[in-house]
Short mmCIF file of C-alpha atoms and ligand atoms in Angstrom, two decimals:
data_model
loop_
_atom_site.label_atom_id
_atom_site.label_comp_id
_atom_site.label_asym_id
_atom_site.label_seq_id
_atom_site.Cartn_x
_atom_site.Cartn_y
_atom_site.Cartn_z
CA MET A 1 -26.11 -2.79 -15.02
CA GLU A 2 -22.78 -4.39 -14.76
CA LYS A 3 -20.56 -4.07 -17.91
CA PRO A 4 -20.54 -7.58 -19.81
CA ASP A 5 -16.85 -8.23 -18.87
CA VAL A 6 -16.92 -6.98 -15.32
CA PRO A 7 -17.25 -10.51 -13.93
CA GLN A 8 -14.14 -11.77 -15.44
CA ARG A 9 -11.84 -9.13 -14.76
CA SER A 10 -9.31 -10.45 -12.22
CA ARG A 11 -10.78 -14.02 -12.21
CA ARG A 12 -8.55 -14.85 -15.06
CA TRP A 13 -5.82 -14.84 -12.43
CA THR A 14 -7.02 -17.54 -10.31
CA VAL A 15 -5.02 -19.95 -12.78
CA ALA A 16 -2.05 -17.53 -13.35
CA ASP A 17 1.46 -18.63 -12.45
CA GLY A 18 3.67 -16.11 -10.39
CA PRO A 19 3.82 -15.27 -6.96
CA ARG A 20 2.14 -11.86 -7.29
CA TYR A 21 -1.03 -13.74 -8.05
CA TRP A 22 -1.21 -15.76 -5.06
CA TRP A 23 -4.47 -14.31 -3.61
CA HIS A 24 -6.49 -15.24 -6.47
CA ARG A 25 -5.28 -18.80 -6.32
CA LEU A 26 -6.26 -19.14 -2.60
CA PRO A 27 -9.10 -21.55 -2.45
CA GLY A 28 -12.46 -19.67 -3.20
CA MET A 29 -11.12 -16.53 -4.60
CA ASP A 30 -12.99 -17.08 -7.64
CA PHE A 31 -14.87 -13.64 -7.50
CA VAL A 32 -13.69 -10.02 -8.48
CA PRO A 33 -12.97 -8.11 -5.07
CA PRO A 34 -14.39 -4.47 -4.87
CA ILE A 35 -11.00 -2.87 -5.31
CA TYR A 36 -11.20 -4.00 -9.09
CA SER A 37 -14.98 -4.41 -9.76
CA ASP A 38 -15.49 -0.86 -8.56
CA LEU A 39 -13.31 0.46 -11.27
CA SER A 40 -14.73 1.75 -14.59
CA GLU A 41 -13.88 0.13 -17.67
CA GLU A 42 -11.00 2.44 -18.54
CA GLU A 43 -9.59 2.25 -15.10
CA TRP A 44 -9.66 -1.60 -15.00
CA GLN A 45 -7.99 -1.55 -18.57
CA VAL A 46 -5.07 0.62 -16.91
CA ILE A 47 -4.73 -2.01 -14.24
CA ARG A 48 -4.79 -4.71 -16.68
CA ASP A 49 -2.06 -3.46 -18.90
CA TRP A 50 -0.06 -2.42 -15.85
CA TYR A 51 0.06 -6.06 -14.75
CA GLU A 52 0.72 -6.97 -18.41
CA GLU A 53 3.68 -4.54 -18.54
CA THR A 54 5.11 -5.25 -15.20
CA ASP A 55 4.86 -8.90 -15.59
CA GLU A 56 6.94 -8.57 -18.63
CA SER A 57 9.72 -6.19 -17.20
CA GLY A 58 9.70 -8.09 -13.92
CA VAL A 59 9.20 -4.65 -11.89
CA ILE A 60 7.05 -6.66 -9.23
CA GLY A 61 6.86 -5.66 -5.43
CA GLU A 62 3.52 -4.48 -4.86
CA CYS A 63 1.47 -5.17 -1.93
CA ALA A 64 -1.69 -7.39 -2.79
CA VAL A 65 -5.73 -7.47 -2.58
CA PRO A 66 -6.00 -7.84 1.49
CA LEU A 67 -4.07 -4.86 1.98
CA VAL A 68 -5.72 -2.66 -0.70
CA SER A 69 -9.24 -3.83 0.50
CA LEU A 70 -8.57 -2.62 3.98
CA LEU A 71 -6.96 0.70 2.50
CA GLN A 72 -10.20 0.95 0.33
CA GLY A 73 -12.38 0.62 2.96
CA LEU A 74 -10.76 3.23 5.27
CA VAL A 75 -10.06 5.72 2.47
CA LEU A 76 -13.43 5.72 1.06
CA GLY A 77 -15.31 4.93 4.18
CA ASN A 78 -13.76 7.97 5.67
CA ARG A 79 -13.07 10.19 3.04
CA ILE A 80 -9.51 10.54 3.96
CA ALA A 81 -7.87 12.87 1.83
CA ARG A 82 -4.23 13.18 2.79
CA ILE A 83 -2.22 10.08 2.43
CA VAL A 84 1.66 9.64 2.31
CA GLN A 85 3.00 6.54 1.24
CA LEU A 86 6.55 5.65 2.08
CA GLY A 87 7.54 3.19 -1.28
CA THR A 88 5.96 3.45 -4.46
CA CYS A 89 7.57 0.61 -6.40
CA SER A 90 5.81 0.41 -9.89
CA GLY A 91 2.76 2.37 -8.73
CA TYR A 92 0.21 -0.30 -8.23
CA SER A 93 -1.12 1.05 -4.72
CA ALA A 94 -0.71 4.66 -6.30
CA LEU A 95 -2.89 3.94 -9.28
CA LEU A 96 -5.77 2.24 -7.08
CA LEU A 97 -5.23 5.08 -4.15
CA GLY A 98 -5.75 7.48 -7.16
CA PHE A 99 -8.87 6.08 -8.37
CA MET A 100 -10.34 6.15 -4.77
CA LEU A 101 -9.19 9.97 -4.39
CA ARG A 102 -10.78 10.72 -7.99
CA ARG A 103 -13.84 9.26 -7.17
CA MET A 104 -14.08 11.28 -3.67
CA GLU A 105 -12.88 14.42 -5.92
CA VAL A 106 -9.76 14.81 -3.53
CA ALA A 107 -7.17 16.30 -5.40
CA ARG A 108 -3.56 16.19 -4.47
CA GLY A 109 -4.64 13.49 -1.77
CA LEU A 110 -1.54 11.04 -2.25
CA PHE A 111 2.06 11.84 -1.72
CA THR A 112 3.87 8.77 -2.43
CA VAL A 113 7.99 8.58 -2.26
CA ASP A 114 10.42 6.20 -3.54
CA ILE A 115 14.16 6.27 -3.39
CA ASN A 116 14.53 5.01 -6.73
CA PRO A 117 14.44 7.35 -9.83
CA GLU A 118 13.31 4.92 -12.15
CA LEU A 119 10.48 3.73 -10.30
CA CYS A 120 9.13 7.08 -9.87
CA THR A 121 9.35 7.80 -13.48
CA LEU A 122 7.50 4.49 -14.10
CA THR A 123 4.79 5.19 -11.56
CA GLU A 124 4.43 8.93 -13.13
CA ARG A 125 4.00 7.62 -16.69
CA TRP A 126 1.14 5.13 -15.16
CA LEU A 127 -0.21 7.83 -13.51
CA ALA A 128 -0.44 10.00 -16.44
CA ARG A 129 -1.95 7.18 -18.48
CA ALA A 130 -4.80 6.80 -16.01
CA GLY A 131 -5.17 10.78 -15.82
CA LEU A 132 -4.21 10.82 -12.04
CA THR A 133 -1.67 13.30 -11.99
CA ASN A 134 -3.99 15.49 -10.44
CA TYR A 135 -4.93 13.31 -7.42
CA VAL A 136 -1.19 11.84 -6.82
CA THR A 137 2.15 13.28 -6.65
CA VAL A 138 5.37 11.06 -6.89
CA VAL A 139 8.33 12.15 -5.14
CA LEU A 140 11.75 10.91 -5.63
CA GLY A 141 13.24 11.05 -1.86
CA ASP A 142 14.49 8.97 0.91
CA SER A 143 11.72 8.26 3.59
CA ARG A 144 14.37 8.67 6.39
CA ASP A 145 15.13 11.98 5.25
CA PRO A 146 13.46 15.21 7.11
CA ALA A 147 13.60 17.01 3.88
CA THR A 148 11.19 14.44 2.64
CA LEU A 149 8.67 15.06 5.54
CA ALA A 150 8.98 18.86 4.94
CA THR A 151 8.10 18.30 1.30
CA ALA A 152 4.98 16.01 2.32
CA THR A 153 3.79 18.89 4.96
CA ALA A 154 4.29 21.71 2.36
CA HIS A 155 2.25 19.60 -0.22
CA PHE A 156 -0.57 19.23 2.04
CA GLY A 157 -0.38 22.44 3.88
CA ALA A 158 -1.53 20.17 6.80
CA MET A 159 -0.29 17.19 8.51
CA PRO A 160 -1.04 13.64 6.78
CA GLU A 161 -4.19 11.76 8.01
CA MET A 162 -2.76 8.38 6.94
CA ILE A 163 0.68 7.07 6.36
CA LEU A 164 1.62 3.76 4.66
CA LEU A 165 4.76 2.41 5.29
CA ASP A 166 6.09 -0.01 2.50
CA SER A 167 9.58 0.82 2.13
CA SER A 168 12.81 -1.05 2.69
CA HIS A 169 11.59 -3.66 5.41
CA GLU A 170 14.94 -3.14 7.38
CA TYR A 171 14.58 -2.79 11.00
CA GLN A 172 16.84 0.17 11.78
CA ALA A 173 15.20 1.91 8.51
CA THR A 174 11.70 1.20 9.96
CA LEU A 175 12.86 2.62 13.40
CA ASP A 176 14.04 5.63 11.86
CA GLU A 177 10.75 6.06 9.60
CA LEU A 178 8.66 5.69 12.70
CA ALA A 179 10.44 8.42 14.67
CA LEU A 180 10.32 10.69 11.74
CA TRP A 181 6.79 10.32 10.53
CA TYR A 182 4.70 9.29 13.62
CA PRO A 183 4.93 12.68 15.20
CA ALA A 184 3.99 14.37 11.91
CA LEU A 185 0.78 12.20 11.60
CA GLU A 186 -2.35 14.10 12.48
CA SER A 187 -3.89 13.54 15.92
CA GLY A 188 -6.40 10.64 15.44
CA GLY A 189 -4.63 9.46 12.15
CA LEU A 190 -3.67 5.83 11.13
CA PHE A 191 -0.11 4.74 10.60
CA LEU A 192 -0.17 1.54 8.75
CA LEU A 193 2.95 -0.88 8.09
CA HIS A 194 3.09 -3.71 5.74
CA ASP A 195 5.25 -6.70 6.14
CA VAL A 196 5.09 -7.01 9.89
CA SER A 197 4.92 -10.78 10.22
CA LEU A 198 7.97 -13.18 11.07
CA PHE A 199 7.61 -14.32 7.67
CA ALA A 200 8.16 -10.77 6.19
CA SER A 201 11.10 -10.19 8.62
CA ARG A 202 13.34 -12.31 5.92
CA PHE A 203 12.82 -9.09 3.57
CA ASP A 204 15.15 -7.29 5.92
CA VAL A 205 18.66 -7.40 4.18
CA THR A 206 20.50 -6.28 7.32
CA ARG A 207 19.18 -9.45 9.04
CA GLU A 208 17.98 -7.64 12.06
CA GLY A 209 14.38 -8.60 12.34
CA GLY A 210 12.80 -6.36 9.73
CA VAL A 211 9.77 -4.47 10.70
CA GLN A 212 8.29 -7.07 12.83
CA ARG A 213 11.21 -6.28 15.71
CA ALA A 214 10.81 -2.51 14.74
CA LEU A 215 7.25 -2.13 15.33
CA SER A 216 7.30 -4.49 18.44
CA GLU A 217 9.74 -2.37 20.12
CA TRP A 218 8.02 0.77 19.22
CA ARG A 219 4.84 -0.18 20.48
CA ARG A 220 6.32 -1.16 23.81
CA LYS A 221 7.68 2.51 23.99
CA HIS A 222 4.19 3.90 22.75
CA PRO A 223 1.80 2.52 25.06
CA GLU A 224 -0.66 5.66 24.60
CA ALA A 225 -0.97 4.55 20.84
CA GLU A 226 -3.45 2.16 19.98
CA THR A 227 -1.76 -0.78 17.67
CA LEU A 228 -2.95 -3.75 16.10
CA ILE A 229 -1.18 -6.49 14.29
CA LEU A 230 -2.80 -8.98 11.82
CA ASN A 231 -0.67 -11.87 11.32
CA GLY A 232 2.43 -10.78 13.22
CA GLN A 233 3.17 -14.31 13.99
CA SER A 234 2.65 -15.81 10.40
CA ARG A 235 5.73 -17.88 9.67
CA SER A 236 4.99 -18.87 5.91
CA MET A 237 2.73 -18.66 3.21
CA ALA A 238 1.59 -22.17 3.45
CA LEU A 239 -2.31 -23.08 3.59
CA PRO A 240 -4.04 -22.76 5.85
CA ARG A 241 -4.22 -19.04 6.12
CA PRO A 242 -5.62 -17.14 9.14
CA LEU A 243 -8.50 -14.88 8.25
CA TYR A 244 -6.35 -12.01 7.24
CA LYS A 245 -5.01 -13.45 4.07
CA ASP A 246 -1.76 -11.71 3.73
CA ALA A 247 1.01 -13.75 5.37
CA CYS A 248 3.13 -10.78 5.19
CA GLY A 249 0.78 -9.14 7.93
CA VAL A 250 -0.01 -5.65 8.33
CA GLY A 251 0.40 -3.23 11.47
CA LEU A 252 -2.13 -0.43 12.41
CA ILE A 253 -1.24 2.24 14.69
CA HIS A 254 -3.82 4.84 16.03
CA LYS A 255 -2.58 8.22 17.05
CA PRO A 256 -4.66 9.30 20.01
CA GLY A 257 -6.83 12.35 19.68
CA LEU A 258 -8.71 14.46 17.63
CA PRO A 259 -7.33 16.53 14.74
CA ALA A 260 -6.83 20.17 15.16
CA SER A 261 -10.01 22.57 14.45
CA PRO A 262 -9.78 23.82 10.63
C1 SAM B 1 7.72 -3.24 -1.38
S1 SAM B 1 7.87 -1.57 -2.49
C2 SAM B 1 6.45 -0.84 -2.55
C3 SAM B 1 5.18 -1.13 -3.14
C4 SAM B 1 4.00 -0.42 -2.95
N1 SAM B 1 3.73 0.12 -1.90
C5 SAM B 1 2.91 -0.81 -3.82
O1 SAM B 1 2.05 -1.70 -3.11
O2 SAM B 1 2.57 -0.60 -5.09
C6 SAM B 1 9.03 -1.04 -1.62
C7 SAM B 1 9.66 0.24 -2.27
O3 SAM B 1 10.33 1.03 -1.14
C8 SAM B 1 11.47 1.66 -2.04
N2 SAM B 1 12.36 2.09 -0.82
C9 SAM B 1 13.22 1.27 -0.31
N3 SAM B 1 13.92 1.99 0.79
C10 SAM B 1 13.56 3.56 0.76
C11 SAM B 1 13.41 4.52 1.36
N4 SAM B 1 14.46 4.46 2.18
N5 SAM B 1 13.02 5.79 0.79
C12 SAM B 1 11.98 5.69 0.07
N6 SAM B 1 11.66 4.43 -0.82
C13 SAM B 1 12.51 3.56 -0.55
C14 SAM B 1 11.97 0.78 -2.87
O4 SAM B 1 12.77 1.50 -4.02
C15 SAM B 1 10.61 0.05 -3.57
O5 SAM B 1 10.20 0.58 -4.64
#
């Protein structure tokens, strides 16, 4: 039976101020999405406290419900056991992916990198609080550095099955990350890129076109890969939103082939 307070959970945010709660304020979102309703009471408490602390400190930069829901379907639906995340921030995705990995009993399943030492320390503290240190490894490093890739490969002892790119959003850096990490992805694996829309290209501080331009150029040079872009043409957060509600968009690259036999 559902715990008495489960129906409330994230529904409190349908009236919350602040840009990070945009999904909850959309028309009709007065329900608890599975990324939260699936959590145990203790896990939900961690997420609630994490929101409270990061609201207070202002360390905000996480992705939102549509992307984590997509990740949840992919990870739990396919038992994805070797995940790399480029860009950890304050640990939102790391916590939620960690809960998914714990449910599947996949130890050391997420390798998450950030260039900012304070954010790594913050995320490690929350993972410890959530009891997830056996499932998620936080690494201080630059996602463009081949040494970071070498550490990831050594961590898994195999190629990653899924890579989530959510780091600087700069055009050249994204091209560098794709050039470094795509060859290291297992055949048949998935490479996800957050912030691929025209709207999100403004996050590129170099003003060179961001992830949007990098991915369109990359896919032209890699016709062998299946690439799906959701909301690439979104220009604003205004309503009405397309079916995929995140105006920042997401790109999915499916690397051809089958994994090597064990
Ligand atoms: C949008 S946030 C990541 C949010 C995270 N994926 C989540 O949903 O919880 C981007 C993060 O990328 C980090 N970053 C930027 N450039 C980087 C680089 N070259 N290598 C590693 N991390 C980087 C930033 O410090 C920042 O914390």
